[in-house]
mmCIF file of C-alpha atoms (C1' of nucleotides) in Angstrom:
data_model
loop_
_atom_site.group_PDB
_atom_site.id
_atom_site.type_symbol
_atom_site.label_atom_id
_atom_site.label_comp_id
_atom_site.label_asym_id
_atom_site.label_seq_id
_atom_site.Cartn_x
_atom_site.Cartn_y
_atom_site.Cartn_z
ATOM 1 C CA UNK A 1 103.578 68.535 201.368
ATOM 2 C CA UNK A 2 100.541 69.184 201.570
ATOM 3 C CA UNK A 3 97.606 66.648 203.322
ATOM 4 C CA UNK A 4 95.607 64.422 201.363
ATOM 5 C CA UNK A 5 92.491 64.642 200.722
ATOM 6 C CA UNK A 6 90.149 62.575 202.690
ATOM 7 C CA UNK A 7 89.454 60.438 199.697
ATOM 8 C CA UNK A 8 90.730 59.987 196.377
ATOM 9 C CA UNK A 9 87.955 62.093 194.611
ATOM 10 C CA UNK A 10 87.911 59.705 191.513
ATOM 11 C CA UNK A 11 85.181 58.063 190.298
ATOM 12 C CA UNK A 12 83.272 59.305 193.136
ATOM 13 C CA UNK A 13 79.624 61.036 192.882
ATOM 14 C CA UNK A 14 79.061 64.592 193.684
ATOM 15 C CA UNK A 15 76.043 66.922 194.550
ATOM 16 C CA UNK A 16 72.395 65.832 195.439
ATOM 17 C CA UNK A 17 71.480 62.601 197.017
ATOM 18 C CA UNK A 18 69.673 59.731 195.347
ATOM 19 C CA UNK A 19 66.788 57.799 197.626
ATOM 20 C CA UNK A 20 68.717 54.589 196.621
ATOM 21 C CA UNK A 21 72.116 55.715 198.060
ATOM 22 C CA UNK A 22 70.150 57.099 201.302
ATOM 23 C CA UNK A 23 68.946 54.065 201.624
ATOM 24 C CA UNK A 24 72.172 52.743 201.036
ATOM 25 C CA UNK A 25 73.833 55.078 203.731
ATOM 26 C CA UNK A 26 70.774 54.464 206.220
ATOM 27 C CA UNK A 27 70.675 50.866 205.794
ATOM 28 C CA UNK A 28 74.614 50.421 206.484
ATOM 29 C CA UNK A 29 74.615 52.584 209.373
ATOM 30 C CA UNK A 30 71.879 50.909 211.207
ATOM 31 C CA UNK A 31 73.662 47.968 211.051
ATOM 32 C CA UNK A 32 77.631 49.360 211.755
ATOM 33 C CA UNK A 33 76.648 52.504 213.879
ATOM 34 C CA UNK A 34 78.139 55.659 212.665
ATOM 35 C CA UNK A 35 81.902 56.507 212.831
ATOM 36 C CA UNK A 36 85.023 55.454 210.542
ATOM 37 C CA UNK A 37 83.503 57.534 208.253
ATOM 38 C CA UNK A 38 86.334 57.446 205.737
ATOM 39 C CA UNK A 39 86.117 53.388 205.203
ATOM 40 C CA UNK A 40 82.416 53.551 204.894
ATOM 41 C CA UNK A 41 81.260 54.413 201.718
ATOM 42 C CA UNK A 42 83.389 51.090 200.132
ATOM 43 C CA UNK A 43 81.764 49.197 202.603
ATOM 44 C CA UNK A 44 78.311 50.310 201.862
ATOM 45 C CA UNK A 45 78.683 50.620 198.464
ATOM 46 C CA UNK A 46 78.318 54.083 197.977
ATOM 47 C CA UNK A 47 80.646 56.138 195.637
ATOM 48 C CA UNK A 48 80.990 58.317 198.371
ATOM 49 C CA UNK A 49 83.400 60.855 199.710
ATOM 50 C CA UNK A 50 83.184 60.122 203.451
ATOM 51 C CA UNK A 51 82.921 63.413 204.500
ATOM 52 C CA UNK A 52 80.195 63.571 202.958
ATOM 53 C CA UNK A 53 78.236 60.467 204.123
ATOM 54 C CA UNK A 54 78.967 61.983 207.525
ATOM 55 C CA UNK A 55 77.028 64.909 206.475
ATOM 56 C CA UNK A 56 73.885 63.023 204.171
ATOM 57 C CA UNK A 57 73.714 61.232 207.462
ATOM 58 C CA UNK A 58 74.195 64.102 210.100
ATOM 59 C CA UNK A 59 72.291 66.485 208.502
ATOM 60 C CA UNK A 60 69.439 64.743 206.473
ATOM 61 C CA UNK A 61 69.425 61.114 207.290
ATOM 62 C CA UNK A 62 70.018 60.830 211.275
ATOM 63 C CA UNK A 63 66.718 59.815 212.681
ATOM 64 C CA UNK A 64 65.129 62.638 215.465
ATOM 65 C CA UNK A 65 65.448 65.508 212.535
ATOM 66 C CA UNK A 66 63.203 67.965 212.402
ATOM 67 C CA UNK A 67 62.198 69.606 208.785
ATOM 68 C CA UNK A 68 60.680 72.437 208.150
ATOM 69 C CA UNK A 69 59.501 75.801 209.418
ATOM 70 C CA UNK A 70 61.375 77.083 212.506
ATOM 71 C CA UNK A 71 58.419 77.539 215.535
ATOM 72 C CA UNK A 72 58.512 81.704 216.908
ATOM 73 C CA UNK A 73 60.250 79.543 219.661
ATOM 74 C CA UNK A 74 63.139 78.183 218.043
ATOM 75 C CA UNK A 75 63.652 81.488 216.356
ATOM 76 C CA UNK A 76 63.384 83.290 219.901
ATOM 77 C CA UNK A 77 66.195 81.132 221.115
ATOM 78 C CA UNK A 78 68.354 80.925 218.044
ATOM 79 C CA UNK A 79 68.718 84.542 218.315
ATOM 80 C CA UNK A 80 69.246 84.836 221.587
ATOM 81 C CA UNK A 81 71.544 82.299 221.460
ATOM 82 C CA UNK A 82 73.158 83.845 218.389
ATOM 83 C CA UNK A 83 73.477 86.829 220.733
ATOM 84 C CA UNK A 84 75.218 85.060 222.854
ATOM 85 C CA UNK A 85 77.455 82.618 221.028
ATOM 86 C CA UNK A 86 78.232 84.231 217.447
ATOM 87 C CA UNK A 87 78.160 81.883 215.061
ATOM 88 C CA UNK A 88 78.730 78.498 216.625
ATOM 89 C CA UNK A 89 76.116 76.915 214.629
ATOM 90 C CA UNK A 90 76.881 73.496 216.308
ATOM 91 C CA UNK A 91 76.499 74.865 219.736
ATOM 92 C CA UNK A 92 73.465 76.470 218.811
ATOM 93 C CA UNK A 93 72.218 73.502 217.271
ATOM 94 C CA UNK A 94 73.162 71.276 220.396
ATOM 95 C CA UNK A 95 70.791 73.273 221.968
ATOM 96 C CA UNK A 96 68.022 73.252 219.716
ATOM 97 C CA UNK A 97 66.366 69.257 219.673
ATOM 98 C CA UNK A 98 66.351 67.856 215.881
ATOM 99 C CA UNK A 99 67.794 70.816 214.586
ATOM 100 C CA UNK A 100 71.209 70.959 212.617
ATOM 101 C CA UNK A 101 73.773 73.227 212.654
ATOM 102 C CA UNK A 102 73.045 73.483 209.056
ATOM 103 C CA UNK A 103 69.806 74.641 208.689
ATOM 104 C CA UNK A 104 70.046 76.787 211.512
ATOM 105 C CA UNK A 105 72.985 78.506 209.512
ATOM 106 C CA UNK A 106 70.757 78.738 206.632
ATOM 107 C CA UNK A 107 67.977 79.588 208.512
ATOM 108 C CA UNK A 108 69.723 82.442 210.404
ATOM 109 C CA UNK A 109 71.402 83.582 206.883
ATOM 110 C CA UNK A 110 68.019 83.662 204.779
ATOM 111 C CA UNK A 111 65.355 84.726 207.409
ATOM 112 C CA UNK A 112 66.496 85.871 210.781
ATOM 113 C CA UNK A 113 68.954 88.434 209.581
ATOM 114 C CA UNK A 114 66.498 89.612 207.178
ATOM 115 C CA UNK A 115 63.935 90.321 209.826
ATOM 116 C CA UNK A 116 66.381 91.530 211.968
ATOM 117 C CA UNK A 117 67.449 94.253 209.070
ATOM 118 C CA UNK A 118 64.047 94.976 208.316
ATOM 119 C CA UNK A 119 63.025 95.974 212.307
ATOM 120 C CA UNK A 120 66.263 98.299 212.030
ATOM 121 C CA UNK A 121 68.679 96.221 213.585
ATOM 122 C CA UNK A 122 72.231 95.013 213.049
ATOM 123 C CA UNK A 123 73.085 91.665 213.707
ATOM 124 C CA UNK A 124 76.380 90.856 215.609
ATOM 125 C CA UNK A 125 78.619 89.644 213.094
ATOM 126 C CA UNK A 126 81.145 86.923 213.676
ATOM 127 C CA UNK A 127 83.428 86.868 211.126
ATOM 128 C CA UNK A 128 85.609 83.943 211.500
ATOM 129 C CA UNK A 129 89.406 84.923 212.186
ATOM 130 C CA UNK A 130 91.069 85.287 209.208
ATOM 131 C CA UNK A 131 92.389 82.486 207.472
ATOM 132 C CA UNK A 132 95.779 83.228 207.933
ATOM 133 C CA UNK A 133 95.770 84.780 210.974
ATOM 134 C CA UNK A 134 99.187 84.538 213.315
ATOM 135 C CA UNK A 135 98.871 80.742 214.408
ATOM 136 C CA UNK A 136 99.570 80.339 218.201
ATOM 137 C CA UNK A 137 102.863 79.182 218.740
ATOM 138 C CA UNK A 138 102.732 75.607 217.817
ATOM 139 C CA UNK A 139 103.369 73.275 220.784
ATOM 140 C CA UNK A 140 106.502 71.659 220.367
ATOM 141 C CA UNK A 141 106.425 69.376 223.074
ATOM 142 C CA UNK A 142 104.560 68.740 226.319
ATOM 143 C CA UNK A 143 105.205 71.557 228.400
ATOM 144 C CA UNK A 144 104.627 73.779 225.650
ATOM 145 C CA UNK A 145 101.594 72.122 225.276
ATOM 146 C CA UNK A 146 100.552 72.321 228.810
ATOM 147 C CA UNK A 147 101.572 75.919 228.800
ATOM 148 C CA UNK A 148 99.292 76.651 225.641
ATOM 149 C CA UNK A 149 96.674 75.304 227.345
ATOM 150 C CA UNK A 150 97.234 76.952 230.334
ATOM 151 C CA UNK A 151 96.918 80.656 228.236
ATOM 152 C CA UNK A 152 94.082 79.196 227.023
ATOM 153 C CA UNK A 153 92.414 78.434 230.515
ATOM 154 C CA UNK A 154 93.686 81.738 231.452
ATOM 155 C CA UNK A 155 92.008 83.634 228.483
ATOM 156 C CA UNK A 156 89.065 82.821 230.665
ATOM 157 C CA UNK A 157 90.506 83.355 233.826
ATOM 158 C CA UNK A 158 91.383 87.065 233.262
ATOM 159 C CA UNK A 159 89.590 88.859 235.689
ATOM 160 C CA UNK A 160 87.012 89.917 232.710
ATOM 161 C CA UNK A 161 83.639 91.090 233.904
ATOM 162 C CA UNK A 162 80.996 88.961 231.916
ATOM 163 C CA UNK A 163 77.456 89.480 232.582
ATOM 164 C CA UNK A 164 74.793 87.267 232.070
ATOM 165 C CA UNK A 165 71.441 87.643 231.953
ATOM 166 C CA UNK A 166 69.576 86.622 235.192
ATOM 167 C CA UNK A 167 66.260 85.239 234.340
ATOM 168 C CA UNK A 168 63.537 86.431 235.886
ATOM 169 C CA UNK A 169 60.400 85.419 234.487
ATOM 170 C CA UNK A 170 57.601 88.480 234.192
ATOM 171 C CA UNK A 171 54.382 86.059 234.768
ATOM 172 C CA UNK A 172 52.024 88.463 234.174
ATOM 173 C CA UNK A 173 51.592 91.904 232.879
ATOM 174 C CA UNK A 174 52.354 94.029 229.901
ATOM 175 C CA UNK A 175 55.290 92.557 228.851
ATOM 176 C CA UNK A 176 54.343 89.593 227.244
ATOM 177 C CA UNK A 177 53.383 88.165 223.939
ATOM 178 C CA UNK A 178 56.490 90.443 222.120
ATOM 179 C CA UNK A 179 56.952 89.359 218.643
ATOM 180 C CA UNK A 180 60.546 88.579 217.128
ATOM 181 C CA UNK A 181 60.502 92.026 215.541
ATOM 182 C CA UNK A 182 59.679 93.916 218.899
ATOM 183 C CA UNK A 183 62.137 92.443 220.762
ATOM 184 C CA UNK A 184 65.004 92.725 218.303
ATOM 185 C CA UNK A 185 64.200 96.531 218.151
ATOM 186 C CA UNK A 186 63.532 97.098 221.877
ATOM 187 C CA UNK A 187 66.861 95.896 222.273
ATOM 188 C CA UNK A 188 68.299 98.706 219.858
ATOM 189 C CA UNK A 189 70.361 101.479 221.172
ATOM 190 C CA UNK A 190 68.111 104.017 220.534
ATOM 191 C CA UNK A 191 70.926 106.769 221.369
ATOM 192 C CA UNK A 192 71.360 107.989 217.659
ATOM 193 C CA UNK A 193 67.824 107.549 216.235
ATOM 194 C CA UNK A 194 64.476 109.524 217.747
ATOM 195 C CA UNK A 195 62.673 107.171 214.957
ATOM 196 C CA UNK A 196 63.926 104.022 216.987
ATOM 197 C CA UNK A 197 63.208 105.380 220.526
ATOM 198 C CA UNK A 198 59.822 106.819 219.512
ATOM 199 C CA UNK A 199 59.203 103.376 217.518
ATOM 200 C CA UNK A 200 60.213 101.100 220.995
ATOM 201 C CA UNK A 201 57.874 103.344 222.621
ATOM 202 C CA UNK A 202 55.394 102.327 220.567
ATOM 203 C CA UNK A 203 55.794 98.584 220.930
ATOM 204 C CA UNK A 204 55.671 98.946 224.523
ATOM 205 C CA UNK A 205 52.598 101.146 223.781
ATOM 206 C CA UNK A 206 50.887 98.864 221.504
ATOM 207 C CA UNK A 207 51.424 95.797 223.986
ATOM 208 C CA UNK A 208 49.993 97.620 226.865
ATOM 209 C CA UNK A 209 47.303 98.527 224.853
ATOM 210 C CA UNK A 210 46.466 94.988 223.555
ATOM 211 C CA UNK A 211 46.888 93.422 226.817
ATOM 212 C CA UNK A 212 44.533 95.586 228.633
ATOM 213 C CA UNK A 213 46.411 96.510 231.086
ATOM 214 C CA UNK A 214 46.155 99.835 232.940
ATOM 215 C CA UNK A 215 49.968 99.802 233.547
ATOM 216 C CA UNK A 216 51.457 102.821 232.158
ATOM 217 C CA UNK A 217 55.142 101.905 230.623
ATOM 218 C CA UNK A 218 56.904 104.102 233.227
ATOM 219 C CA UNK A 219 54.842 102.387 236.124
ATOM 220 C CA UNK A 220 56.243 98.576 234.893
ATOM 221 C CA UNK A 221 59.848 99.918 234.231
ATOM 222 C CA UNK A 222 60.013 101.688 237.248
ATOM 223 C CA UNK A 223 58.131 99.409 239.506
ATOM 224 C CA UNK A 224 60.738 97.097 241.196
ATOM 225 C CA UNK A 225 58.052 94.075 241.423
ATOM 226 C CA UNK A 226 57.471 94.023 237.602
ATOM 227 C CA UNK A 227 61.145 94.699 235.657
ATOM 228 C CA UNK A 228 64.654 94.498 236.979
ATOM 229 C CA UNK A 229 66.651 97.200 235.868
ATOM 230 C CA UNK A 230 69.962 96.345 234.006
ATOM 231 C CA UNK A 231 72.148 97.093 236.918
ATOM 232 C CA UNK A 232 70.434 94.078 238.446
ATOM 233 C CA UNK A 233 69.013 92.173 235.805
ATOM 234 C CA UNK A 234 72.521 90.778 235.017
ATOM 235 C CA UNK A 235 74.460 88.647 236.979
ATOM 236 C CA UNK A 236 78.341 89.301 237.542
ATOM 237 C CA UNK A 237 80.194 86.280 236.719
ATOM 238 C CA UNK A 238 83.732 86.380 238.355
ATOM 239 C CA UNK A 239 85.689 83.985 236.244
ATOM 240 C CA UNK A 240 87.744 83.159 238.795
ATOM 241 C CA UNK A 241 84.949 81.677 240.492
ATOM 242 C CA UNK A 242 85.432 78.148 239.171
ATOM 243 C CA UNK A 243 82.518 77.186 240.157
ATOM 244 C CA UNK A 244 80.217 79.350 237.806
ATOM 245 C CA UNK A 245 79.980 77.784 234.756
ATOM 246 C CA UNK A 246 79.575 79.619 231.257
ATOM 247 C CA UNK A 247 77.553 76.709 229.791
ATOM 248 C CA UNK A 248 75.029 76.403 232.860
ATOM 249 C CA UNK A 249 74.373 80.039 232.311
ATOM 250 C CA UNK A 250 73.939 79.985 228.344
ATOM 251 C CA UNK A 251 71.499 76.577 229.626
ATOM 252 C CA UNK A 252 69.360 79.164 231.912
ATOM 253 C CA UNK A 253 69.033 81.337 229.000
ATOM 254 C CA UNK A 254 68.357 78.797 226.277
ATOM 255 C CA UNK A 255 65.615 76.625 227.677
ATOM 256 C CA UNK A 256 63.192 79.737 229.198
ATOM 257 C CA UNK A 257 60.295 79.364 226.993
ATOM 258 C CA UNK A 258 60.171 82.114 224.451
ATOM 259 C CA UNK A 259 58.618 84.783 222.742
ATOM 260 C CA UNK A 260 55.609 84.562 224.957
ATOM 261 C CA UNK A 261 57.413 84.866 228.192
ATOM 262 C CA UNK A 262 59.862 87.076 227.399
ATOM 263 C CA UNK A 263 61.989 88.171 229.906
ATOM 264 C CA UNK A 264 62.512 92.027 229.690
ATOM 265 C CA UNK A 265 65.908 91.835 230.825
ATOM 266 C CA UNK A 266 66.563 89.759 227.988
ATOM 267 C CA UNK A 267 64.881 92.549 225.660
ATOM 268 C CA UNK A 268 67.145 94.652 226.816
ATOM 269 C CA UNK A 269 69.858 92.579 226.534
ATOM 270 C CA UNK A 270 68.973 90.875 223.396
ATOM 271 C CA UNK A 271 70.697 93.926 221.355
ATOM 272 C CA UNK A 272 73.469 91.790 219.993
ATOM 273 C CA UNK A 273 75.206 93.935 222.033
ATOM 274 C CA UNK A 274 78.669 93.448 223.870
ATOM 275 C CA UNK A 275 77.758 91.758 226.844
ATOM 276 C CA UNK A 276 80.047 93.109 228.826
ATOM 277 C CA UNK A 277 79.036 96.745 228.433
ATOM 278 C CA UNK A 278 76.935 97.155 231.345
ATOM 279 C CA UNK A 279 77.053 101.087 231.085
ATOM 280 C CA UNK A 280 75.235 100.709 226.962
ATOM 281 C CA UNK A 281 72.511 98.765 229.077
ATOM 282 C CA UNK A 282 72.485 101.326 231.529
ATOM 283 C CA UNK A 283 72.272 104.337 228.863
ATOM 284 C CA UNK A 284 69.067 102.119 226.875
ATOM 285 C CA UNK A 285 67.434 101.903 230.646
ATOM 286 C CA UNK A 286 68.040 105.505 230.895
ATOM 287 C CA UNK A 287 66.753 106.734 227.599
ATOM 288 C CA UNK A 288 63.496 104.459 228.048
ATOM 289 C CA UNK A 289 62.637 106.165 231.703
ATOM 290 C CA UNK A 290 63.547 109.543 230.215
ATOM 291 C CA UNK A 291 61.224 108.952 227.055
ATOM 292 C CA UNK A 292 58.270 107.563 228.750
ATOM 293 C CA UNK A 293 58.072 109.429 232.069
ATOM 294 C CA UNK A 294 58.971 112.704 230.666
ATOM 295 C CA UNK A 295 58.040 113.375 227.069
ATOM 296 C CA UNK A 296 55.848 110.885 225.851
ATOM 297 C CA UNK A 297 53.499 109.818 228.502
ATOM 298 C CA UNK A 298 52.705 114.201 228.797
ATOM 299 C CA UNK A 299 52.426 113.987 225.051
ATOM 300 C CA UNK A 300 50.054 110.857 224.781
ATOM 301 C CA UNK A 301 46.371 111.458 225.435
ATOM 302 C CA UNK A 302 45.593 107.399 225.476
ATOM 303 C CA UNK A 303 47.687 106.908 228.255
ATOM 304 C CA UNK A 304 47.096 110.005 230.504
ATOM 305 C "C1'" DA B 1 53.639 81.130 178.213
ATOM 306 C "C1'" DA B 2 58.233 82.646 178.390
ATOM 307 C "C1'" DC B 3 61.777 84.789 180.382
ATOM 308 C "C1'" DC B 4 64.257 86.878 184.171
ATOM 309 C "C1'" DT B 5 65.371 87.583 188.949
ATOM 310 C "C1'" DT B 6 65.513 86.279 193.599
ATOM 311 C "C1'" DC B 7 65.426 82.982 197.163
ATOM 312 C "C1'" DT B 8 66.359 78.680 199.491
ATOM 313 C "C1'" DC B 9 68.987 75.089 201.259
ATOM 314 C "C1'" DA B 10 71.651 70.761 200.461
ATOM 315 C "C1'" DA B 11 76.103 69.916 199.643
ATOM 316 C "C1'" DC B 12 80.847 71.045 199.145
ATOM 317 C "C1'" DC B 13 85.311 72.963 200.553
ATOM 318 C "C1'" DG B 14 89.069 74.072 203.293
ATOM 319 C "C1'" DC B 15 90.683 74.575 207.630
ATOM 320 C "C1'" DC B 16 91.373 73.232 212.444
ATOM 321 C "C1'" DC B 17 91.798 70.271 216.507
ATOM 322 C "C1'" DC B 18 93.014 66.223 218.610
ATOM 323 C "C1'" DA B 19 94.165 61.462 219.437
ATOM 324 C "C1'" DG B 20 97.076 57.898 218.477
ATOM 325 C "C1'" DG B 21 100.930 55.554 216.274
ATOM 326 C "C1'" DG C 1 108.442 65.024 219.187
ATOM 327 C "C1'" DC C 2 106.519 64.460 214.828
ATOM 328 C "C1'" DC C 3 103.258 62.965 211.582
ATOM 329 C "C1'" DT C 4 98.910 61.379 210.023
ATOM 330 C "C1'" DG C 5 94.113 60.412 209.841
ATOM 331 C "C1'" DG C 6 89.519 61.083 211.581
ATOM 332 C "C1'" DG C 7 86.137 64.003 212.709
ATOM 333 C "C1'" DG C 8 84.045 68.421 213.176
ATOM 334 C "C1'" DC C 9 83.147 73.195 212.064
ATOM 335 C "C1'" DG C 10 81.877 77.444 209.588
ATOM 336 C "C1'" DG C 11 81.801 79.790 205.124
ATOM 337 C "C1'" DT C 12 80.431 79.439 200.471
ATOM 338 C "C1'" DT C 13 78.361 77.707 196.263
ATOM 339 C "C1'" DG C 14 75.090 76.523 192.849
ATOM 340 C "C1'" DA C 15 70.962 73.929 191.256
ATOM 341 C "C1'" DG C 16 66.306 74.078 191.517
ATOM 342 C "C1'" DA C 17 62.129 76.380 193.087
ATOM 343 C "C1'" DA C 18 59.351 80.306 193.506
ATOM 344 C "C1'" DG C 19 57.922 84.730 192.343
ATOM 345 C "C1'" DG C 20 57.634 88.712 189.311
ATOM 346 C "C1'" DT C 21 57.127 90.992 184.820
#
DNA sequence: AACCTTCTCAACCGCCCCAGG
DNA sequence: GCCTGGGGCGGTTGAGAAGGT
């Protein structure tokens, strides 16, 4: 028995818009409002699958959308939030003004995770559960339902460790004005690769360089004014704490202006890396003070 | 100019959740 | 308590555009 589809697919038009139903569509809506989405193509005379009206109008037609080329800011926060959220495209998207969840899918499969592949880095991947995956118990009456619910509350409410990153703005100094690229491969575990630990030396390098300053990259990482290390760039979130709420934090993260204020506990966080392993963070910190106070600063005339 | 390949993105599809009857 | 419909989400597809030979 299985459901019926949302509309008897008859008769009815598929595949690219016309301006004439759009203006169909946008016409009825601005009269009616948006909703019953199922009853509304008959009504505005569209041949119409509901479904997708909702998405001509959600994605395309809503007024507020924004077209075209992602700014280096949106792109900063899309993967940061990606980082954070996998691939909740409508989360993302609610935090991203005029932007869909759509094209920030699209954007994230045709251009971010390109750039991220080509500065040597690994994007998390989310895949979704598998379809057929063992369905929680369905709820067969109200305290089941309750009780579902309350496994779900307590997913969250296991004593798990998250950390978050704590933002501390760097106002000044040489770690500004990182590029997409740079930050995506300072935030590489460079354990396995001298090529990737001698290349995020070289970012760091080449920004100190260009911004003049006189700050050697083991004075700024070291120096407890300028960076936070990980152990206390992160905040411990006790999830028992009720009164710490995940979204406030992903909101401090999401709305710090971007890739020219770049937090550099964020760089180092910004590995799509398990959030919760505060010792990988640790190990990248480790490697970087290693690298630059021992080997490379000795080996690097410009800098002595 | 013609053909082929690659890229982009709007649109579709199937599934899930939830409210309400 | 069960069923159904509405709405929303994420993955995938395919037509058209762009680029390369």
């Amino acid at each position: 028995m299985g459901r019926a589809p949302c509309c008897a697919k008859e008769g009815l038009r598929k595949g690219p818009w016309s301006a004439k139903e759009d203006l169909l569509l946008t016409n009825y809506i601005k009269e009616n409002g948006e909703g019953q989405w199922r009853n509304l193509p008959k009504k505005a005379g569209l041949l119409r699958c509901g479904k997708s009206c909702r998405l001509r109008w959600m994605n395309y037609l809503r007024p507020g959308i924004k077209r075209g080329n992602f700014s280096q800011d949106e792109e900063d926060l899309i993967i940061r939030l990606h980082s954070l959220l996998g691939n909740r495209w409508s989360l993302i998207a609610g935090r991203l003004p005029g932007r869909t969840d759509n094209e920030i899918k699209n954007y994230w499969n045709t251009h971010l995770i390109k750039k991220l592949k080509i500065a040597g880095i690994q994007p998390k991947v989310t895949k979704k559960e598998p379809k057929k995956k063992p369905k929680t118990e369905k709820p067969r009456n109200k305290q089941d339902k309750m009780k579902n619910k309350k496994k779900k509350d307590q997913s969250l409410d296991t004593p798990q460790v998250v950390f978050v990153p704590k933002p501390i703005r760097i106002s000044s100094g040489p770690l500004r004005n990182f590029s997409v690229e740079d930050v995506a491969l300072l935030s590489t575990s460079s354990s396995d690769s001298p090529e990737i630990l001698s290349h995020q030396y070289q970012i760091l390098q080449k920004h100190i360089i260009s911004e003049g300053s006189d700050t050697h990259p083991s004075t700024f990482l070291k120096s407890p004014n300028n960076i936070v290390s990980p152990s206390n760039s992160f905040e411990e979130v006790d999830n028992n704490n009720k009164d710490i709420n995940i979204e406030d934090k992903i909101e401090e993260v999401a709305f710090i202006p971007c890739a020219s204020n770049l937090l550099f506990d964020e760089v180092l966080l910004d590995g799509f890396c398990d959030l919760s392993n505060e010792s990988m963070l640790e190990k990248v910190y480790e490697e970087y003070l290693q690298l630059i106070s021992e080997k490379c600063y000795h080996d690097d005339p410009m800098l002595m």
